[in-house]
Coordinates of C-alpha atoms and ligand atoms in Angstrom, one line a residue:
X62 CA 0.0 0.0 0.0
X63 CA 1.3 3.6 -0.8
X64 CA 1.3 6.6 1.6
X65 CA -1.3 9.0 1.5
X66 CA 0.9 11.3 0.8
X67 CA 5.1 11.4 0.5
X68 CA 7.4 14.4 0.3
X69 CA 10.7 13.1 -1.6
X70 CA 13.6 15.5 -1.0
X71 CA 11.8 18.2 -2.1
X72 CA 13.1 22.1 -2.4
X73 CA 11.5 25.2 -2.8
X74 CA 11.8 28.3 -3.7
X75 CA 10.8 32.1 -5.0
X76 CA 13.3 33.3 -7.6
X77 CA 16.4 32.5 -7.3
X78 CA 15.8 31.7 -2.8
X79 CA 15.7 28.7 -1.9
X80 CA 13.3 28.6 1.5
X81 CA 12.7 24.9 1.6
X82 CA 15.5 22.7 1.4
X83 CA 15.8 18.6 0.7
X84 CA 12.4 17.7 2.8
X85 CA 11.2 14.0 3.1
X86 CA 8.3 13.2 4.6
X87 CA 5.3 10.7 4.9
X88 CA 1.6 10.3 5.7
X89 CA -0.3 6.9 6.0
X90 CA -3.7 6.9 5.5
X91 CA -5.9 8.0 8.3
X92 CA -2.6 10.0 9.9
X93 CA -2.4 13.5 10.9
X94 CA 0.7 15.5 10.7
X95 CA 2.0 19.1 11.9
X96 CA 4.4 21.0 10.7
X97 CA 5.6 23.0 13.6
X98 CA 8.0 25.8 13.6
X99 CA 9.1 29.8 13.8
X100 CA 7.3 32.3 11.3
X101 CA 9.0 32.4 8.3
X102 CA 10.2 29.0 8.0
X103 CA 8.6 27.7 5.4
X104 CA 5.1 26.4 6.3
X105 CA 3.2 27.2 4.2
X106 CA 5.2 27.4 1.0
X107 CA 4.7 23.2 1.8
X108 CA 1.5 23.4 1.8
X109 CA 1.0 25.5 -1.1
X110 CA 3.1 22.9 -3.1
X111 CA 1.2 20.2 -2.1
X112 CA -1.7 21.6 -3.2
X113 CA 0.0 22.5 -6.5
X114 CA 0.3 26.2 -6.1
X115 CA 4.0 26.3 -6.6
X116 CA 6.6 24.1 -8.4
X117 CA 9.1 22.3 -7.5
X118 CA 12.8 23.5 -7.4
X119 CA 13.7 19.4 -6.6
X120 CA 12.1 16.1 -5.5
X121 CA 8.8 14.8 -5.9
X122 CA 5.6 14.5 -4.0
X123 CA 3.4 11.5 -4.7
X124 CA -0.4 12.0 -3.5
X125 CA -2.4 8.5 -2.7
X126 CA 0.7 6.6 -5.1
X127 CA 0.4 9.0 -8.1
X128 CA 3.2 11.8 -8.8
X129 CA 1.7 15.0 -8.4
X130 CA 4.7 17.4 -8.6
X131 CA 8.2 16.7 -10.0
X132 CA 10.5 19.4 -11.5
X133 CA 8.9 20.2 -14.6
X134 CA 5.4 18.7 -14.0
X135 CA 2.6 20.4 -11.7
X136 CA -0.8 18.6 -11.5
X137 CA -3.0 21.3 -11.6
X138 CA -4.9 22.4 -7.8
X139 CA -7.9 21.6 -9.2
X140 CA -7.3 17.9 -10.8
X141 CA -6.0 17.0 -6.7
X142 CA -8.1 15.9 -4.5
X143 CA -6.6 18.6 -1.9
X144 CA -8.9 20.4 0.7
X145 CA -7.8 23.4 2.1
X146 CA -8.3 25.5 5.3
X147 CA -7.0 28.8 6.1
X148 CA -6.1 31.0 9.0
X149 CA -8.5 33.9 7.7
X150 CA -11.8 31.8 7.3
X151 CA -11.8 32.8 3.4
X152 CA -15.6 32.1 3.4
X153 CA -17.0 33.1 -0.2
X154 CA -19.1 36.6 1.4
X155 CA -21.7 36.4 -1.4
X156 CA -22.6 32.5 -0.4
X157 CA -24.8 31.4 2.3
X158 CA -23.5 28.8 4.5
X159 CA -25.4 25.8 2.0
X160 CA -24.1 27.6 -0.6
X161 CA -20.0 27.9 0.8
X162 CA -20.5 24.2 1.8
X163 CA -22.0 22.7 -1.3
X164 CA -18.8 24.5 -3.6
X165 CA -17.1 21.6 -4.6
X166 CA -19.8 19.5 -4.8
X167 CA -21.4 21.4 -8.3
X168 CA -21.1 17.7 -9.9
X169 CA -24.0 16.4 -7.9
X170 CA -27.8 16.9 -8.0
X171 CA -29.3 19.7 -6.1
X172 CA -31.1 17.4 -4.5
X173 CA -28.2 14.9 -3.5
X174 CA -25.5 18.1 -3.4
X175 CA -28.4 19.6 -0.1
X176 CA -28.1 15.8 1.2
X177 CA -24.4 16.1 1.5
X178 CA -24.0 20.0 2.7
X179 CA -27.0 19.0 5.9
X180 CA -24.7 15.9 6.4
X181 CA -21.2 18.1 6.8
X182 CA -23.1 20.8 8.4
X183 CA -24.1 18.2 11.2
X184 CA -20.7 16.8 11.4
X185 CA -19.3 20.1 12.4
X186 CA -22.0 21.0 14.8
X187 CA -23.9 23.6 12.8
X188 CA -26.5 21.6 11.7
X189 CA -29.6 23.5 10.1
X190 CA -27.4 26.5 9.4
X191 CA -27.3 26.1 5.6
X192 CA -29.6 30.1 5.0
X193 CA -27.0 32.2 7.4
X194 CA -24.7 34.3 6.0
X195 CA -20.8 34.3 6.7
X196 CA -21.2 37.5 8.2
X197 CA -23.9 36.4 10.8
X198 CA -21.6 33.7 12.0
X199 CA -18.8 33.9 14.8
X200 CA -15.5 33.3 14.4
X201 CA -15.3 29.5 15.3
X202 CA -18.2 28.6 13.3
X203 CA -16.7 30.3 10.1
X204 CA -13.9 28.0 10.8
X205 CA -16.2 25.0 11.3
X206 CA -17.9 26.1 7.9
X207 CA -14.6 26.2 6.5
X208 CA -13.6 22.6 7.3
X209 CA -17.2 21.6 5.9
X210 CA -16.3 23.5 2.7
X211 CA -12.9 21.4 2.2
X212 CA -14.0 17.6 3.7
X213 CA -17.4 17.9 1.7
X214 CA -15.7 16.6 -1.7
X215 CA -14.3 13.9 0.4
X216 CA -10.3 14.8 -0.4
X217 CA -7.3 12.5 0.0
X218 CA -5.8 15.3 1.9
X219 CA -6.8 18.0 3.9
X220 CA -4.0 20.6 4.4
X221 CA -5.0 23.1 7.3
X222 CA -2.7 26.1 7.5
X223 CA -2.8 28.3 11.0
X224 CA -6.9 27.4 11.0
X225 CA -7.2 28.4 14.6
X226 CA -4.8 31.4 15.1
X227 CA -7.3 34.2 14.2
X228 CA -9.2 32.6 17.3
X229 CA -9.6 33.7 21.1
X230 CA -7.2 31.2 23.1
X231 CA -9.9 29.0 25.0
X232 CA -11.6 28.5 21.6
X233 CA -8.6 27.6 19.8
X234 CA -7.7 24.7 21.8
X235 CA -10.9 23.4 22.2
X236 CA -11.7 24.0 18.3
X237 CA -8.2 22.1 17.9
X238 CA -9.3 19.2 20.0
X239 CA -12.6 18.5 18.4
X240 CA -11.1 18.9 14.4
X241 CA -8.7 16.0 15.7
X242 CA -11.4 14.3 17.2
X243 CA -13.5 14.5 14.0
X244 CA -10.9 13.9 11.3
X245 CA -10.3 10.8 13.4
X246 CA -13.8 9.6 13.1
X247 CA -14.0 10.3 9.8
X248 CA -10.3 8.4 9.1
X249 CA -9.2 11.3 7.4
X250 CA -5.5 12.2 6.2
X251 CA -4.5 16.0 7.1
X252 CA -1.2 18.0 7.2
X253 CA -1.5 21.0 10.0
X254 CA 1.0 23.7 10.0
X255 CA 0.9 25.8 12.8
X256 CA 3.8 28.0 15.3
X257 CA 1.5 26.7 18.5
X258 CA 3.3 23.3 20.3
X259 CA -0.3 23.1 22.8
X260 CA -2.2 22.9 19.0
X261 CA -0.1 20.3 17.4
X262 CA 0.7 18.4 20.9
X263 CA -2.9 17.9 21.1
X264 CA -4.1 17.0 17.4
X265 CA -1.1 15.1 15.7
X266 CA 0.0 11.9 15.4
X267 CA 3.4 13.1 13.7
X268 CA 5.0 16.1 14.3
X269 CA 7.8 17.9 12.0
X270 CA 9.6 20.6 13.3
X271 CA 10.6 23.2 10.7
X272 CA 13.5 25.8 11.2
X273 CA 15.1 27.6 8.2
X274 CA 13.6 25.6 5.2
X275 CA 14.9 22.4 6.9
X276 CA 13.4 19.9 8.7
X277 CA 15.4 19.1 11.5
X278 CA 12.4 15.9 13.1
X279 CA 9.5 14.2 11.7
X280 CA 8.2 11.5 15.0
X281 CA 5.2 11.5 17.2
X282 CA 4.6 14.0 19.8
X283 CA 6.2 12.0 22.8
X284 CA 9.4 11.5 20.8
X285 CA 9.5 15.1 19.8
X286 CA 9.2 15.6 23.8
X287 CA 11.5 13.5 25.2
X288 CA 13.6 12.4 22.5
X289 CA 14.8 15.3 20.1
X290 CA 16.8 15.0 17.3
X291 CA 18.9 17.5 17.9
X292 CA 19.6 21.2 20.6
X293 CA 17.6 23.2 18.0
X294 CA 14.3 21.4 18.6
X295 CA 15.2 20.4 22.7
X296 CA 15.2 24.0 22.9
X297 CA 12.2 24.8 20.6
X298 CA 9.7 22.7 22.6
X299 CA 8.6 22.5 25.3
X300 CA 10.6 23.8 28.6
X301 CA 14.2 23.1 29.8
X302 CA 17.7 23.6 30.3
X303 CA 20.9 22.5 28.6
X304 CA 23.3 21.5 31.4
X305 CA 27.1 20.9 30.3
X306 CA 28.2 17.8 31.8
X307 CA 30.5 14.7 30.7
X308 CA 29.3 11.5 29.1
X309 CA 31.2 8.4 31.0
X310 CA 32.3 5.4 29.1
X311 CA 29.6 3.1 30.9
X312 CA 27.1 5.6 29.4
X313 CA 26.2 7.3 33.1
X314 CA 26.1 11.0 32.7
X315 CA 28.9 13.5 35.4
X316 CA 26.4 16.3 36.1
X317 CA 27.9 19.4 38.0
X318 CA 25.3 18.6 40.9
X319 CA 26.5 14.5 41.0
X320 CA 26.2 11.4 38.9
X321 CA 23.0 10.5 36.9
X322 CA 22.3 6.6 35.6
X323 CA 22.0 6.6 32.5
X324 CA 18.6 5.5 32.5
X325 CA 16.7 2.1 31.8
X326 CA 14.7 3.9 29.2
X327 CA 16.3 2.2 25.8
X328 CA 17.2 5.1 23.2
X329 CA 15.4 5.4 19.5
X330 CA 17.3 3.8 17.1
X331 CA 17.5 7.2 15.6
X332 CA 18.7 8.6 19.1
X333 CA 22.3 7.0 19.6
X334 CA 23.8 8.2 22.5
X335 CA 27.0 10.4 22.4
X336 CA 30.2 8.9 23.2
X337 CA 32.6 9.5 26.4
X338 CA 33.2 13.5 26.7
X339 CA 31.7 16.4 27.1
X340 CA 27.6 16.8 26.3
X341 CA 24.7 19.4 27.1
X342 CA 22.1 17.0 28.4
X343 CA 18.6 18.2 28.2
X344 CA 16.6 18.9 31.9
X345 CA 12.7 19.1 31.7
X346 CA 11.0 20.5 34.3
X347 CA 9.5 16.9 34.7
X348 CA 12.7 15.3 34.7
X349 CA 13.7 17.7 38.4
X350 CA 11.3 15.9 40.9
X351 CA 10.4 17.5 44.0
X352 CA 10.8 14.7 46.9
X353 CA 11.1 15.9 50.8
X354 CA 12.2 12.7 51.7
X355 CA 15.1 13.2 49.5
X356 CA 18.6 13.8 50.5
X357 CA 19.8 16.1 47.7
X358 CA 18.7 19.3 48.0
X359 CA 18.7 22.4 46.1
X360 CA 17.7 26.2 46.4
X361 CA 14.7 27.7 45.0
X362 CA 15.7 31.2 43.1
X363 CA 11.9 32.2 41.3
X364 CA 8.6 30.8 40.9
X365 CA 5.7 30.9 38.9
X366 CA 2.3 29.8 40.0
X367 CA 0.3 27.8 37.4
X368 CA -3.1 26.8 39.5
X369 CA -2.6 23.0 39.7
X370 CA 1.6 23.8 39.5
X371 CA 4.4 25.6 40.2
X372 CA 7.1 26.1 38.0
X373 CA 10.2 26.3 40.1
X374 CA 13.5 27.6 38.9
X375 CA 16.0 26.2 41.2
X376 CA 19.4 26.2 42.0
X377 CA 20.9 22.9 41.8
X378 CA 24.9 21.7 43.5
X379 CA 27.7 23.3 41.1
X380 CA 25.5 25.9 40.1
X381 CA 23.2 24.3 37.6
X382 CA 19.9 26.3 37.1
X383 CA 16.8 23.8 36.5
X384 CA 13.0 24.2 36.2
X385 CA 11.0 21.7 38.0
X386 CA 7.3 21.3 38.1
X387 CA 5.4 20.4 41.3
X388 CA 2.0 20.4 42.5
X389 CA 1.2 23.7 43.7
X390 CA 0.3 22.4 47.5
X391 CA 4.5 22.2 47.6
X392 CA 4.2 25.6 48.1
X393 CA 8.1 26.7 49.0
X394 CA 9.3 30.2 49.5
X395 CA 12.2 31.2 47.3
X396 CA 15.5 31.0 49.0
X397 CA 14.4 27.9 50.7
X398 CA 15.8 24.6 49.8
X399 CA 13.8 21.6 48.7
X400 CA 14.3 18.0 48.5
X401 CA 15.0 16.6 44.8
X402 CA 15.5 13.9 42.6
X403 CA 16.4 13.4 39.1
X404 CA 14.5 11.5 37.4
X405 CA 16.8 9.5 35.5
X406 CA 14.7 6.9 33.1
X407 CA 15.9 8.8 30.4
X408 CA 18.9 10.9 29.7
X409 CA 18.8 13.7 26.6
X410 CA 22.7 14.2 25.7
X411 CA 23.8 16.0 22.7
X412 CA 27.4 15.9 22.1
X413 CA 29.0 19.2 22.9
X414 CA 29.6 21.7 20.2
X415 CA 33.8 21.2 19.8
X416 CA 34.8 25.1 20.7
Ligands
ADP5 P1 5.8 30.3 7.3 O1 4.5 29.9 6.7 O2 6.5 29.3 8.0 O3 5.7 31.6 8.1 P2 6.4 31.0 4.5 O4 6.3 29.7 3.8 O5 5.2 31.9 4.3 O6 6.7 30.7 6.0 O7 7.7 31.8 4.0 C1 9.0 31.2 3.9 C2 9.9 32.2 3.3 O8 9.6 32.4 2.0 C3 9.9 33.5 4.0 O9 11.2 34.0 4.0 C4 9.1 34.4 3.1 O10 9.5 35.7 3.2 C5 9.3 33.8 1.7 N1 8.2 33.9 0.8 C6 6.9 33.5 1.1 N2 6.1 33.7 0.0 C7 6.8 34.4 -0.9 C8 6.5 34.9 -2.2 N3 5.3 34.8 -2.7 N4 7.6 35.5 -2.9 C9 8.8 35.6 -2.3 N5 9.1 35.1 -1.1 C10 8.2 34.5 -0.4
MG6 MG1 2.5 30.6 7.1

């Protein structure tokens, strides 16, 4: 069985700039993927030449098996089977709701094409809506519309660029949640691009982070997390610190505050471990453990209060600065010491830039 779709080393560019360099990736059927990563990096340019707005400068990208785009040869946007959902709602103004939702489907029957725009309208949760116009409608349910608009034809693909970011925060993520939860039911194939980590944490299955044109991962969320490929993405998600410290030969890890196992966790095969010398290993506040029954100690410096947490920033032995995150009833006042532990299951060591 082919991929849904598959990105073979391809480039991009405007001009004579390249802004998208050598990218691979892959979608099975049913999967949903997020390309994550700072403005500018080349986000949507992907998405725009996989839906066949812009050609190739190298590579190939195959939709469902067939070549869609190679150097020299763009299929068309309209002869893919691409839907498309924008950050600014891009609702047709002139169209009523039925009207937006029924645009691709000009092939069918009034009567079946009305059949098909009640049954996406339900699916998004605006059933009966089919006489409003755009205007009438909030923000969120232009969005919803939206999605209708491009899963009504049934695509192979649906490519979602920033869909939520025009939207108040608490909406967003809930918004986020329930398009995951719907493309899911419906098995559907999508590629995401967004710059928000809670957005793509909570709707992908595979994750690709994006900086400069290049994509530096492509793995699910947890591996993104806890296993990055490399000190640009450790620092890009998530929270953390880089600690210098000296790989042993057995693998353990010399940390300025003492000696960490180096963990029962098994590494990815893409993950091998650095060898004997110095590394920056990667600290997450859920890797510093608050314990009071523990004997190593260490000195907290600020705090931040997150209603069911605290973020602590603490001073560990030998000077190290950590985050840790504990339940907020550990409430400790800063300059006190607290009990911790490192919780050593897995240790994140780059090797250390030679200076
Ligand atoms: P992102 O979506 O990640 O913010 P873009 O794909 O929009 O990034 O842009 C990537 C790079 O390509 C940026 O440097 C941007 O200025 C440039 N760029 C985007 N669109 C065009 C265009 N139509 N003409 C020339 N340069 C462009
Ligand atoms: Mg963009």
């Amino acid at each position: 069985m082919s991929s849904q779709l598959e990105l073979r080393s391809v480039s991009l560019g405007y001009r004579e700039r390249t802004v998208v360099s050598a990218l691979d990736l892959t979608l099975e059927r049913g999967d949903i993927g997020c390309l994550l990563g700072p403005s500018g990096c080349g986000k949507t340019t992907v998405l725009r030449a996989i839906a066949g707005f812009e050609p190739l400068l190298a590579g190939e990208i195959q939709l469902a098996g067939h070549c869609v785009s190679r150097v020299g040869h763009t299929l068309p946007p309209e002869a893919r089977r691409i839907g498309m959902v924008f950050q600014d709602y891009a609702l047709f103004p002139h169209l009523r709701v039925g009207g937006n939702v029924g645009f691709g489907l000009h092939r069918l029957s009034d009567s079946e094409r009305a059949r098909r725009v009640a049954f996406w309208l339900e699916v998004v949760g605006l059933a009966g809506m089919e006489a409003a116009w755009p205007h009438e409608l909030s923000g969120g349910q232009q969005q919803r519309v939206a999605l209708a608009r491009a899963l009504a034809p049934e695509p192979e693909l649906l490519l979602l660029d920033e869909p939520f970011s025009n939207l108040d925060p608490e909406l967003r993520d809930s918004l986020a949640r329930e398009v995951a939860d719907l493309l899911r039911e419906r098995g559907a194939t999508a590629l995401l691009v967004t710059h928000d980590q809670g957005e793509a944490f909570a709707m992908a299955d595979h994750i690709g982070i994006l900086e400069a044109g290049r994509l530096q991962q492509w793995a699910p969320p947890y591996d993104i997390y806890h296993w990055p490929a490399n000190p640009f993405v450790a620092g890009f998600i998530g929270e953390g610190v880089m600690v210098d410290a000296h790989m042993l030969a057995q693998g353990d890890v010399q940390m300025p505050f003492g000696r960490v196992a180096a963990g029962s966790m098994p590494a990815p095969d893409d993950h091998p471990r650095p060898p004997a010398g110095p590394v920056q290993v990667l600290l997450r506040p859920d890797d510093v453990i608050h314990d009071d029954d523990s004997p190593h100690t260490a000195r907290v410096l600020r705090k931040a209060f997150r209603g069911a947490q605290i973020l602590y920033t603490l001073e560990l032995d030998g000077g190290v600065q950590a985050l840790a995150l504990v339940p907020s009833h550990h409430d400790h006042a800063i300059g006190s010491r607290i009990g911790i532990r490192i919780a050593a299951d897995h240790v994140v060591a780059f090797a250390a830039a030679p200076p």
